[in-house]
PDB file of C-alpha atoms and ligand atoms in Angstrom:
ATOM      1  CA  MET P   1     104.342  94.190  82.349  1.00 39.00           C
ATOM      2  CA  VAL P   2     103.111  96.446  85.072  1.00 41.00           C
ATOM      3  CA  SER P   3     104.928  99.448  83.728  1.00 42.00           C
ATOM      4  CA  LYS P   4     103.589  99.116  80.339  1.00 41.00           C
ATOM      5  CA  LYS P   5     100.092  99.030  81.795  1.00 40.00           C
ATOM      6  CA  ILE P   6     100.741 102.044  83.980  1.00 42.00           C
ATOM      7  CA  ILE P   7     101.973 104.120  80.963  1.00 41.00           C
ATOM      8  CA  LEU P   8      98.923 103.181  78.933  1.00 38.00           C
ATOM      9  CA  ALA P   9      96.339 103.774  81.594  1.00 40.00           C
ATOM     10  CA  PHE P  10      98.077 107.102  82.526  1.00 42.00           C
ATOM     11  CA  ALA P  11      97.795 108.300  79.051  1.00 39.00           C
ATOM     12  CA  LEU P  12      94.097 107.651  79.186  1.00 37.00           C
ATOM     13  CA  ILE P  13      92.901 108.770  82.537  1.00 42.00           C
ATOM     14  CA  GLY P  14      93.299 112.510  82.021  1.00 40.00           C
ATOM     15  CA  VAL P  15      90.861 112.323  79.226  1.00 37.00           C
ATOM     16  CA  LEU P  16      88.225 110.246  80.926  1.00 38.00           C
ATOM     17  CA  ALA P  17      85.797 113.065  81.284  1.00 41.00           C
ATOM     18  CA  PHE P  18      85.394 113.483  77.518  1.00 39.00           C
ATOM     19  CA  SER P  19      83.135 111.636  75.204  1.00 36.00           C
ATOM     20  CA  GLY P  20      84.265 113.439  71.975  1.00 40.00           C
ATOM     21  CA  GLU P  21      85.714 111.147  69.299  1.00 38.00           C
ATOM     22  CA  GLN P  22      89.290 112.065  69.909  1.00 41.00           C
ATOM     23  CA  PHE P  23      88.983 111.246  73.530  1.00 47.00           C
ATOM     24  CA  ALA P  24      86.942 108.184  73.270  1.00 51.00           C
ATOM     25  CA  MET P  25      88.159 105.051  74.879  1.00 58.00           C
ATOM     26  CA  SER P  26      88.091 101.665  73.333  1.00 66.00           C
ATOM     27  CA  ASP P  27      86.718  98.792  75.346  1.00 74.00           C
ATOM     28  CA  SER P  28      90.269  97.202  75.619  1.00 70.00           C
ATOM     29  CA  ASP P  29      91.492 100.627  77.076  1.00 63.00           C
ATOM     30  CA  ARG P  30      88.614 100.741  79.451  1.00 66.00           C
ATOM     31  CA  ALA P  31      89.538  97.066  80.518  1.00 70.00           C
ATOM     32  CA  ILE P  32      93.164  98.162  81.258  1.00 65.00           C
ATOM     33  CA  TYR P  33      91.793 100.936  83.396  1.00 64.00           C
ATOM     34  CA  ALA P  34      89.590  98.773  85.271  1.00 70.00           C
ATOM     35  CA  GLU P  35      92.368  96.379  86.017  1.00 70.00           C
ATOM     36  CA  MET P  36      94.693  99.247  87.306  1.00 69.00           C
ATOM     37  CA  LEU P  37      91.821 100.042  89.611  1.00 67.00           C
ATOM     38  CA  GLU P  38      91.780  96.448  90.875  1.00 73.00           C
ATOM     39  CA  SER P  39      95.481  96.339  91.525  1.00 82.00           C
ATOM     40  CA  ASN P  40      96.565  99.818  92.517  1.00 89.00           C
ATOM     41  CA  PRO P  41     100.374  99.874  92.933  1.00 90.00           C
ATOM     42  CA  ALA P  42     100.113 101.794  96.107  1.00 93.00           C
ATOM     43  CA  ASP P  43      98.411  98.723  97.776  1.00 93.00           C
ATOM     44  CA  MET P  44     102.000  97.808  98.567  1.00 94.00           C
ATOM     45  CA  ASP P  45     102.517 101.019 100.406  1.00 96.00           C
ATOM     46  CA  VAL P  46      99.485 100.477 102.432  1.00 96.00           C
ATOM     47  CA  GLU P  47     100.688  97.111 103.379  1.00 97.00           C
ATOM     48  CA  TYR P  48     103.981  98.543 104.463  1.00 98.00           C
ATOM     49  CA  GLY P  49     102.092 101.382 106.234  1.00 98.00           C
ATOM     50  CA  SER P  50     100.136  98.679 108.265  1.00 98.00           C
ATOM     51  CA  GLU P  51     103.365  97.068 109.356  1.00 98.00           C
ATOM     52  CA  LEU P  52     104.828 100.484 110.434  1.00 98.00           C
ATOM     53  CA  MET P  53     101.583 101.018 112.367  1.00 98.00           C
ATOM     54  CA  GLU P  54     102.051  97.628 114.217  1.00 97.00           C
ATOM     55  CA  ASP P  55     105.751  98.302 114.886  1.00 97.00           C
ATOM     56  CA  LEU P  56     105.729 101.936 115.898  1.00 97.00           C
ATOM     57  CA  VAL P  57     102.333 102.855 117.552  1.00 96.00           C
ATOM     58  CA  GLY P  58     100.630  99.588 118.744  1.00 96.00           C
ATOM     59  CA  GLY P  59      98.462  99.086 115.680  1.00 98.00           C
ATOM     60  CA  ASP P  60      94.788 100.173 115.239  1.00 98.00           C
ATOM     61  CA  GLU P  61      94.371  99.690 118.921  1.00 98.00           C
ATOM     62  CA  GLY P  62      97.111 102.146 119.695  1.00 98.00           C
ATOM     63  CA  LEU P  63      95.518 104.698 117.344  1.00 98.00           C
ATOM     64  CA  ALA P  64      91.991 104.269 118.861  1.00 98.00           C
ATOM     65  CA  LYS P  65      93.339 104.689 122.224  1.00 98.00           C
ATOM     66  CA  PHE P  66      95.125 107.791 121.480  1.00 97.00           C
ATOM     67  CA  LEU P  67      91.812 109.189 119.801  1.00 98.00           C
ATOM     68  CA  GLY P  68      89.715 108.179 122.736  1.00 98.00           C
ATOM     69  CA  VAL P  69      87.454 105.915 120.794  1.00 98.00           C
ATOM     70  CA  SER P  70      86.928 102.204 120.699  1.00 98.00           C
ATOM     71  CA  GLU P  71      88.311  99.927 117.898  1.00 98.00           C
ATOM     72  CA  ASP P  72      84.793  99.600 116.507  1.00 98.00           C
ATOM     73  CA  GLU P  73      84.223 103.373 116.409  1.00 98.00           C
ATOM     74  CA  LEU P  74      87.545 103.924 114.701  1.00 98.00           C
ATOM     75  CA  PRO P  75      86.625 103.568 110.992  1.00 98.00           C
ATOM     76  CA  ALA P  76      83.683 106.195 111.335  1.00 98.00           C
ATOM     77  CA  TYR P  77      85.924 108.466 113.468  1.00 98.00           C
ATOM     78  CA  ILE P  78      88.725 108.421 110.956  1.00 98.00           C
ATOM     79  CA  ALA P  79      86.093 109.128 108.298  1.00 98.00           C
ATOM     80  CA  GLY P  80      85.833 112.639 109.944  1.00 98.00           C
ATOM     81  CA  PHE P  81      89.269 114.005 109.602  1.00 98.00           C
ATOM     82  CA  PRO P  82      90.540 116.693 109.643  1.00 98.00           C
ATOM     83  CA  ARG P  83      89.290 117.183 113.235  1.00 98.00           C
ATOM     84  CA  TYR P  84      89.884 119.513 116.215  1.00 98.00           C
ATOM     85  CA  ILE P  85      91.981 117.171 118.552  1.00 98.00           C
ATOM     86  CA  GLU P  86      91.821 118.671 122.081  1.00 97.00           C
ATOM     87  CA  LYS P  87      95.105 117.122 123.210  1.00 95.00           C
ATOM     88  CA  LEU P  88      96.834 118.882 120.313  1.00 97.00           C
ATOM     89  CA  GLY P  89      94.741 122.103 120.568  1.00 97.00           C
ATOM     90  CA  LEU P  90      94.686 122.235 116.877  1.00 97.00           C
ATOM     91  CA  VAL P  91      92.670 121.145 113.838  1.00 98.00           C
ATOM     92  CA  VAL P  92      94.878 118.476 112.256  1.00 98.00           C
ATOM     93  CA  GLY P  93      95.097 115.932 109.582  1.00 98.00           C
ATOM     94  CA  LEU P  94      95.407 112.184 110.373  1.00 98.00           C
ATOM     95  CA  ASP P  95      99.182 112.402 109.571  1.00 98.00           C
ATOM     96  CA  GLN P  96      99.767 114.977 112.484  1.00 98.00           C
ATOM     97  CA  VAL P  97      97.948 112.773 114.833  1.00 98.00           C
ATOM     98  CA  LEU P  98     100.327 109.866 113.812  1.00 98.00           C
ATOM     99  CA  GLN P  99     103.245 112.160 114.477  1.00 98.00           C
ATOM    100  CA  ALA P 100     101.978 112.883 117.959  1.00 98.00           C
ATOM    101  CA  LEU P 101     101.272 109.181 118.552  1.00 98.00           C
ATOM    102  CA  MET P 102     104.849 108.216 117.306  1.00 98.00           C
ATOM    103  CA  ALA P 103     106.254 110.845 119.814  1.00 98.00           C
ATOM    104  CA  GLU P 104     104.005 109.511 122.632  1.00 97.00           C
ATOM    105  CA  ASN P 105     105.501 106.021 121.969  1.00 96.00           C
ATOM    106  CA  GLY P 106     109.010 107.345 122.183  1.00 97.00           C
ATOM    107  CA  LYS P 107     109.618 107.169 118.421  1.00 97.00           C
ATOM    108  CA  LYS P 108     110.971 110.000 116.338  1.00 98.00           C
ATOM    109  CA  PRO P 109     107.930 111.260 114.239  1.00 98.00           C
ATOM    110  CA  PHE P 110     108.229 110.934 110.383  1.00 98.00           C
ATOM    111  CA  LYS P 111     108.286 114.124 108.511  1.00 98.00           C
ATOM    112  CA  LEU P 112     104.767 114.951 107.007  1.00 98.00           C
ATOM    113  CA  LYS P 113     106.345 114.911 103.526  1.00 96.00           C
ATOM    114  CA  SER P 114     108.121 111.617 103.863  1.00 97.00           C
ATOM    115  CA  LYS P 115     107.331 108.285 102.003  1.00 97.00           C
ATOM    116  CA  ASP P 116     107.031 106.480 105.379  1.00 98.00           C
ATOM    117  CA  MET P 117     104.449 109.108 106.546  1.00 98.00           C
ATOM    118  CA  PHE P 118     102.541 108.764 103.242  1.00 98.00           C
ATOM    119  CA  ALA P 119     102.393 105.036 103.758  1.00 98.00           C
ATOM    120  CA  LEU P 120     101.518 105.169 107.358  1.00 98.00           C
ATOM    121  CA  SER P 121      98.749 107.751 106.977  1.00 98.00           C
ATOM    122  CA  THR P 122      97.312 106.134 103.930  1.00 98.00           C
ATOM    123  CA  TYR P 123      97.102 102.781 105.830  1.00 98.00           C
ATOM    124  CA  ALA P 124      95.409 104.683 108.715  1.00 98.00           C
ATOM    125  CA  LYS P 125      92.912 106.352 106.404  1.00 98.00           C
ATOM    126  CA  SER P 126      92.217 103.049 104.842  1.00 97.00           C
ATOM    127  CA  ILE P 127      90.713 101.820 108.069  1.00 98.00           C
ATOM    128  CA  ALA P 128      87.830 104.116 107.020  1.00 98.00           C
ATOM    129  CA  ASN P 129      87.241 102.526 103.514  1.00 97.00           C
ATOM    130  CA  GLY P 130      83.637 102.016 102.874  1.00 95.00           C
ATOM    131  CA  GLU P 131      82.666 104.717 105.475  1.00 97.00           C
ATOM    132  CA  ALA P 132      80.917 107.770 104.310  1.00 95.00           C
ATOM    133  CA  SER P 133      83.162 110.891 104.608  1.00 95.00           C
ATOM    134  CA  ASN P 134      81.632 112.689 107.631  1.00 96.00           C
ATOM    135  CA  ILE P 135      83.740 115.748 108.394  1.00 96.00           C
ATOM    136  CA  ASP P 136      81.777 118.054 110.869  1.00 98.00           C
ATOM    137  CA  VAL P 137      82.638 121.651 110.142  1.00 97.00           C
ATOM    138  CA  ASN P 138      80.234 122.884 112.770  1.00 98.00           C
ATOM    139  CA  ALA P 139      81.646 120.725 115.479  1.00 98.00           C
ATOM    140  CA  ASN P 140      83.212 123.555 117.194  1.00 98.00           C
ATOM    141  CA  GLU P 141      84.637 127.274 116.708  1.00 98.00           C
ATOM    142  CA  HIS P 142      87.955 125.636 115.571  1.00 98.00           C
ATOM    143  CA  MET P 143      86.394 123.728 112.749  1.00 98.00           C
ATOM    144  CA  LYS P 144      84.277 126.766 111.711  1.00 98.00           C
ATOM    145  CA  LYS P 145      87.392 128.847 111.563  1.00 98.00           C
ATOM    146  CA  ALA P 146      89.304 126.164 109.571  1.00 98.00           C
ATOM    147  CA  LEU P 147      86.598 126.038 107.021  1.00 97.00           C
ATOM    148  CA  ALA P 148      86.586 129.904 106.623  1.00 98.00           C
ATOM    149  CA  LEU P 149      90.331 129.841 106.235  1.00 98.00           C
ATOM    150  CA  GLY P 150      90.250 126.977 103.729  1.00 97.00           C
ATOM    151  CA  GLU P 151      87.598 128.784 101.615  1.00 95.00           C
ATOM    152  CA  LYS P 152      89.690 131.950 101.762  1.00 97.00           C
ATOM    153  CA  THR P 153      92.903 130.135 100.780  1.00 97.00           C
ATOM    154  CA  PHE P 154      90.979 128.488  97.932  1.00 95.00           C
ATOM    155  CA  MET P 155      89.752 131.781  96.637  1.00 95.00           C
ATOM    156  CA  THR P 156      92.704 134.027  97.071  1.00 96.00           C
ATOM    157  CA  LYS P 157      94.586 135.045  93.981  1.00 95.00           C
ATOM    158  CA  ARG P 158      98.343 134.613  94.582  1.00 93.00           C
ATOM    159  CA  GLY P 159     101.623 134.357  92.700  1.00 91.00           C
ATOM    160  CA  GLY P 160     102.973 135.729  89.526  1.00 87.00           C
ATOM    161  CA  ARG P 161     100.043 134.865  87.429  1.00 91.00           C
ATOM    162  CA  GLY P 162      97.356 136.056  89.826  1.00 93.00           C
ATOM    163  CA  LEU P 163      95.697 132.655  90.086  1.00 94.00           C
ATOM    164  CA  SER P 164      93.688 131.099  92.764  1.00 94.00           C
ATOM    165  CA  CYS P 165      92.683 127.485  93.033  1.00 93.00           C
ATOM    166  CA  ASN P 166      89.295 128.611  92.143  1.00 91.00           C
ATOM    167  CA  SER P 167      90.505 130.077  88.954  1.00 90.00           C
ATOM    168  CA  CYS P 168      91.037 126.529  87.689  1.00 88.00           C
ATOM    169  CA  HIS P 169      88.622 124.525  89.810  1.00 86.00           C
ATOM    170  CA  ALA P 170      85.366 126.671  89.755  1.00 81.00           C
ATOM    171  CA  PRO P 171      82.270 125.042  88.400  1.00 69.00           C
ATOM    172  CA  ALA P 172      82.284 127.269  85.377  1.00 63.00           C
ATOM    173  CA  VAL P 173      85.731 126.152  84.004  1.00 62.00           C
ATOM    174  CA  ILE P 174      85.348 122.507  85.100  1.00 59.00           C
ATOM    175  CA  GLY P 175      85.960 120.354  81.887  1.00 58.00           C
ATOM    176  CA  ALA P 176      87.915 123.149  80.093  1.00 60.00           C
ATOM    177  CA  ILE P 177      91.132 121.822  78.931  1.00 60.00           C
ATOM    178  CA  LEU P 178      94.457 123.246  80.198  1.00 63.00           C
ATOM    179  CA  ARG P 179      97.361 121.972  78.017  1.00 58.00           C
ATOM    180  CA  THR P 180      95.473 118.774  77.299  1.00 56.00           C
ATOM    181  CA  GLN P 181      94.422 118.256  80.867  1.00 62.00           C
ATOM    182  CA  PRO P 182      90.777 118.594  81.576  1.00 58.00           C
ATOM    183  CA  LEU P 183      90.300 120.574  84.775  1.00 58.00           C
ATOM    184  CA  PRO P 184      88.862 118.422  87.461  1.00 61.00           C
ATOM    185  CA  GLU P 185      85.758 119.378  89.641  1.00 55.00           C
ATOM    186  CA  LEU P 186      86.836 119.016  93.229  1.00 60.00           C
ATOM    187  CA  GLY P 187      83.487 118.689  94.893  1.00 53.00           C
ATOM    188  CA  ALA P 188      79.861 117.433  94.362  1.00 50.00           C
ATOM    189  CA  ASP P 189      78.359 115.293  91.631  1.00 44.00           C
ATOM    190  CA  GLY P 190      79.992 111.892  92.594  1.00 37.00           C
ATOM    191  CA  VAL P 191      83.517 113.287  91.789  1.00 45.00           C
ATOM    192  CA  ALA P 192      84.268 114.884  95.260  1.00 64.00           C
ATOM    193  CA  VAL P 193      87.953 113.998  95.268  1.00 80.00           C
ATOM    194  CA  ALA P 194      88.918 114.257  98.791  1.00 85.00           C
ATOM    195  CA  ALA P 195      87.365 110.752  99.513  1.00 88.00           C
ATOM    196  CA  THR P 196      90.010 109.262  97.117  1.00 89.00           C
ATOM    197  CA  TRP P 197      93.188 110.796  98.663  1.00 93.00           C
ATOM    198  CA  PRO P 198      95.894 109.594  99.517  1.00 95.00           C
ATOM    199  CA  GLY P 199      96.079 108.100  96.002  1.00 93.00           C
ATOM    200  CA  TYR P 200      98.748 106.748  93.622  1.00 92.00           C
ATOM    201  CA  ARG P 201      99.820 109.328  91.031  1.00 90.00           C
ATOM    202  CA  MET P 202     100.805 107.774  87.833  1.00 84.00           C
ATOM    203  CA  THR P 203     102.624 110.732  86.704  1.00 86.00           C
ATOM    204  CA  LYS P 204     104.818 110.585  89.696  1.00 90.00           C
ATOM    205  CA  SER P 205     104.837 106.784  90.088  1.00 89.00           C
ATOM    206  CA  SER P 206     104.219 107.208  93.788  1.00 94.00           C
ATOM    207  CA  LEU P 207     101.816 107.557  96.474  1.00 96.00           C
ATOM    208  CA  ARG P 208     100.824 111.088  97.373  1.00 95.00           C
ATOM    209  CA  THR P 209      98.515 112.730 100.107  1.00 96.00           C
ATOM    210  CA  LEU P 210      95.985 115.423  99.341  1.00 96.00           C
ATOM    211  CA  GLN P 211      98.145 118.132 100.755  1.00 97.00           C
ATOM    212  CA  ARG P 212     101.008 116.956  98.567  1.00 97.00           C
ATOM    213  CA  ARG P 213      98.730 117.184  95.689  1.00 95.00           C
ATOM    214  CA  PHE P 214      97.868 120.741  96.480  1.00 95.00           C
ATOM    215  CA  GLN P 215     101.514 121.528  96.467  1.00 97.00           C
ATOM    216  CA  GLY P 216     101.718 120.180  92.985  1.00 96.00           C
ATOM    217  CA  CYS P 217      99.104 122.730  91.811  1.00 94.00           C
ATOM    218  CA  MET P 218     100.642 125.468  93.785  1.00 96.00           C
ATOM    219  CA  LYS P 219     103.967 124.718  92.013  1.00 95.00           C
ATOM    220  CA  ASN P 220     102.438 124.363  88.356  1.00 93.00           C
ATOM    221  CA  ALA P 221     100.430 127.551  88.821  1.00 93.00           C
ATOM    222  CA  LEU P 222     103.310 129.579  90.337  1.00 93.00           C
ATOM    223  CA  LEU P 223     101.502 130.003  93.735  1.00 94.00           C
ATOM    224  CA  LYS P 224     103.950 130.047  96.608  1.00 93.00           C
ATOM    225  CA  VAL P 225     104.139 126.581  97.925  1.00 96.00           C
ATOM    226  CA  ILE P 226     102.509 126.338 101.437  1.00 97.00           C
ATOM    227  CA  PRO P 227     104.051 123.848 103.804  1.00 98.00           C
ATOM    228  CA  ILE P 228     102.200 120.466 104.476  1.00 98.00           C
ATOM    229  CA  GLY P 229     100.639 120.519 108.019  1.00 98.00           C
ATOM    230  CA  SER P 230     100.401 124.419 108.195  1.00 98.00           C
ATOM    231  CA  ALA P 231      97.026 125.925 109.303  1.00 98.00           C
ATOM    232  CA  GLU P 232      96.313 126.960 105.604  1.00 98.00           C
ATOM    233  CA  MET P 233      96.974 123.485 104.202  1.00 98.00           C
ATOM    234  CA  VAL P 234      94.888 121.720 106.737  1.00 98.00           C
ATOM    235  CA  ALA P 235      92.189 124.385 106.203  1.00 98.00           C
ATOM    236  CA  LEU P 236      92.201 123.735 102.479  1.00 96.00           C
ATOM    237  CA  GLU P 237      91.811 119.999 103.238  1.00 96.00           C
ATOM    238  CA  VAL P 238      88.901 120.829 105.603  1.00 96.00           C
ATOM    239  CA  TYR P 239      87.269 122.917 102.808  1.00 94.00           C
ATOM    240  CA  LEU P 240      87.539 120.243 100.102  1.00 93.00           C
ATOM    241  CA  THR P 241      86.738 117.367 102.385  1.00 95.00           C
ATOM    242  CA  ASN P 242      83.550 119.105 103.277  1.00 93.00           C
ATOM    243  CA  ARG P 243      82.739 119.135  99.769  1.00 88.00           C
ATOM    244  CA  ALA P 244      83.099 115.400  99.750  1.00 88.00           C
ATOM    245  CA  LYS P 245      80.802 114.847 102.627  1.00 90.00           C
ATOM    246  CA  GLY P 246      78.753 111.567 102.363  1.00 90.00           C
ATOM    247  CA  ILE P 247      80.986 110.241  99.563  1.00 90.00           C
ATOM    248  CA  GLU P 248      82.320 106.795 100.342  1.00 91.00           C
ATOM    249  CA  ILE P 249      85.921 106.693 101.372  1.00 94.00           C
ATOM    250  CA  ALA P 250      88.158 104.740  98.915  1.00 91.00           C
ATOM    251  CA  VAL P 251      91.786 104.756  99.427  1.00 94.00           C
ATOM    252  CA  PRO P 252      94.407 104.582  97.951  1.00 93.00           C
ATOM    253  CA  GLY P 253      92.889 106.390  94.945  1.00 89.00           C
ATOM    254  CA  LEU P 254      94.291 106.092  91.495  1.00 86.00           C
ATOM    255  CA  LYS P 255      95.255 109.440  89.971  1.00 84.00           C
ATOM    256  CA  ARG P 256      96.753 110.807  86.868  1.00 81.00           C
TER     257      ARG P 256
HETATM  258  C1  HEC H 301      96.439 126.679  86.581  1.00 56.81           C
HETATM  259  C2  HEC H 301      95.287 125.927  86.903  1.00 56.81           C
HETATM  260  C3  HEC H 301      95.127 125.344  88.228  1.00 56.81           C
HETATM  261  C4  HEC H 301      95.345 126.065  89.354  1.00 56.81           C
HETATM  262  C5  HEC H 301      95.609 127.547  89.749  1.00 56.81           C
HETATM  263  C6  HEC H 301      95.065 125.030  90.469  1.00 56.81           C
HETATM  264  N1  HEC H 301      94.956 123.627  89.997  1.00 56.81           N
HETATM  265 FE1  HEC H 301      94.518 121.994  90.922  1.00 56.81          FE
HETATM  266  N2  HEC H 301      94.543 121.022  89.114  1.00 56.81           N
HETATM  267  C7  HEC H 301      94.768 121.513  87.923  1.00 56.81           C
HETATM  268  C8  HEC H 301      94.654 120.545  86.829  1.00 56.81           C
HETATM  269  C9  HEC H 301      94.968 120.755  85.340  1.00 56.81           C
HETATM  270  C10 HEC H 301      94.523 119.390  87.647  1.00 56.81           C
HETATM  271  C11 HEC H 301      94.497 117.863  86.902  1.00 56.81           C
HETATM  272  C12 HEC H 301      95.960 117.574  86.622  1.00 56.81           C
HETATM  273  C13 HEC H 301      96.091 116.115  86.213  1.00 56.81           C
HETATM  274  O1  HEC H 301      95.090 115.354  85.916  1.00 56.81           O
HETATM  275  O2  HEC H 301      97.257 115.740  86.135  1.00 56.81           O
HETATM  276  C14 HEC H 301      94.402 119.570  88.984  1.00 56.81           C
HETATM  277  C15 HEC H 301      94.215 118.710  90.063  1.00 56.81           C
HETATM  278  C16 HEC H 301      93.992 118.915  91.129  1.00 56.81           C
HETATM  279  C17 HEC H 301      93.545 118.001  92.208  1.00 56.81           C
HETATM  280  C18 HEC H 301      93.513 116.536  92.144  1.00 56.81           C
HETATM  281  C19 HEC H 301      92.071 116.177  91.649  1.00 56.81           C
HETATM  282  C20 HEC H 301      91.882 114.606  91.752  1.00 56.81           C
HETATM  283  O3  HEC H 301      91.703 114.187  90.592  1.00 56.81           O
HETATM  284  O4  HEC H 301      91.898 114.111  92.716  1.00 56.81           O
HETATM  285  C21 HEC H 301      93.434 118.654  93.454  1.00 56.81           C
HETATM  286  C22 HEC H 301      93.004 118.253  94.822  1.00 56.81           C
HETATM  287  C23 HEC H 301      93.668 120.213  93.208  1.00 56.81           C
HETATM  288  N3  HEC H 301      94.114 120.216  91.859  1.00 56.81           N
HETATM  289  C24 HEC H 301      93.646 121.132  94.145  1.00 56.81           C
HETATM  290  C25 HEC H 301      94.005 122.526  93.813  1.00 56.81           C
HETATM  291  C26 HEC H 301      94.218 123.484  94.916  1.00 56.81           C
HETATM  292  C27 HEC H 301      93.954 123.256  96.360  1.00 56.81           C
HETATM  293  C28 HEC H 301      94.774 124.622  94.238  1.00 56.81           C
HETATM  294  C29 HEC H 301      94.974 125.917  94.879  1.00 56.81           C
HETATM  295  C30 HEC H 301      96.116 125.843  95.816  1.00 56.81           C
HETATM  296  C31 HEC H 301      94.894 124.332  92.926  1.00 56.81           C
HETATM  297  N4  HEC H 301      94.450 122.971  92.606  1.00 56.81           N
HETATM  298  C32 HEC H 301      95.122 125.102  91.824  1.00 56.81           C
HETATM  299  C33 HEC H 301      94.798 123.082  87.654  1.00 56.81           C
HETATM  300  C34 HEC H 301      94.854 123.953  88.638  1.00 56.81           C
END
């Protein structure tokens, strides 16, 4: 049953932005989409991530301690990632903090691109569900630099077709259709997507992080794929998360 629903809903989501007749959704289609939103298949991954968190790093308490905040402060603090973490001397995503925390607990850190890490880091981000995304790109020089690098990475044309992220995601082209796929706006106007990643990608039938999603676009657009956790990737996340500032965090998202 579930798989049928997934297939149907996934056929619809790419066209949500359009009201033209050929893209119109019927009431029953809309009901199916609403139902998918209520029971996101990645909820199971989050559940698993929460078990990993307990087993490997002492649960929410262990994470709060590592970050130097109280458990009460943890949700709002998580809503501010990526952050400069002094202990690590780097601007990092939550996944990299979890790697460091695993190492501190004598565990072999999960690879950033692994399913286990996607589950663990999605659980950790879900602690901030309901909080407003609150990244502070002016917190220090490191964050300012990361923002600048993120913007540069977003704007730089690369690869065989000479495309940048901005070629497809600039306000001027949003809503244009690329091979049946409407190009999504990545910031502002209530569709600031960074607050809804990690998300379940129906086209991949699996939970993915934002940086993993970037890699998908890099591959499709023939831009050299940059490794997850690299300075450029974290910077891209900083840049897009800054555009989602104030938007309520709701993960796992549900994505095409
Ligand atoms: C050739 C055009 C193109 C380029 C270049 C491109 N993208 Fe995309 N991007 C798309 C399309 C089309 C989608 C929506 C695909 C879908 O719905 O399956 C998308 C989706 C996304 C999403 C998911 C949005 C959501 O719904 O949450 C993110 C994030 C993203 N792109 C980031 C980037 C970044 C970062 C770069 C540069 C490294 C980039 N894109 C380059 C076309 C492009």
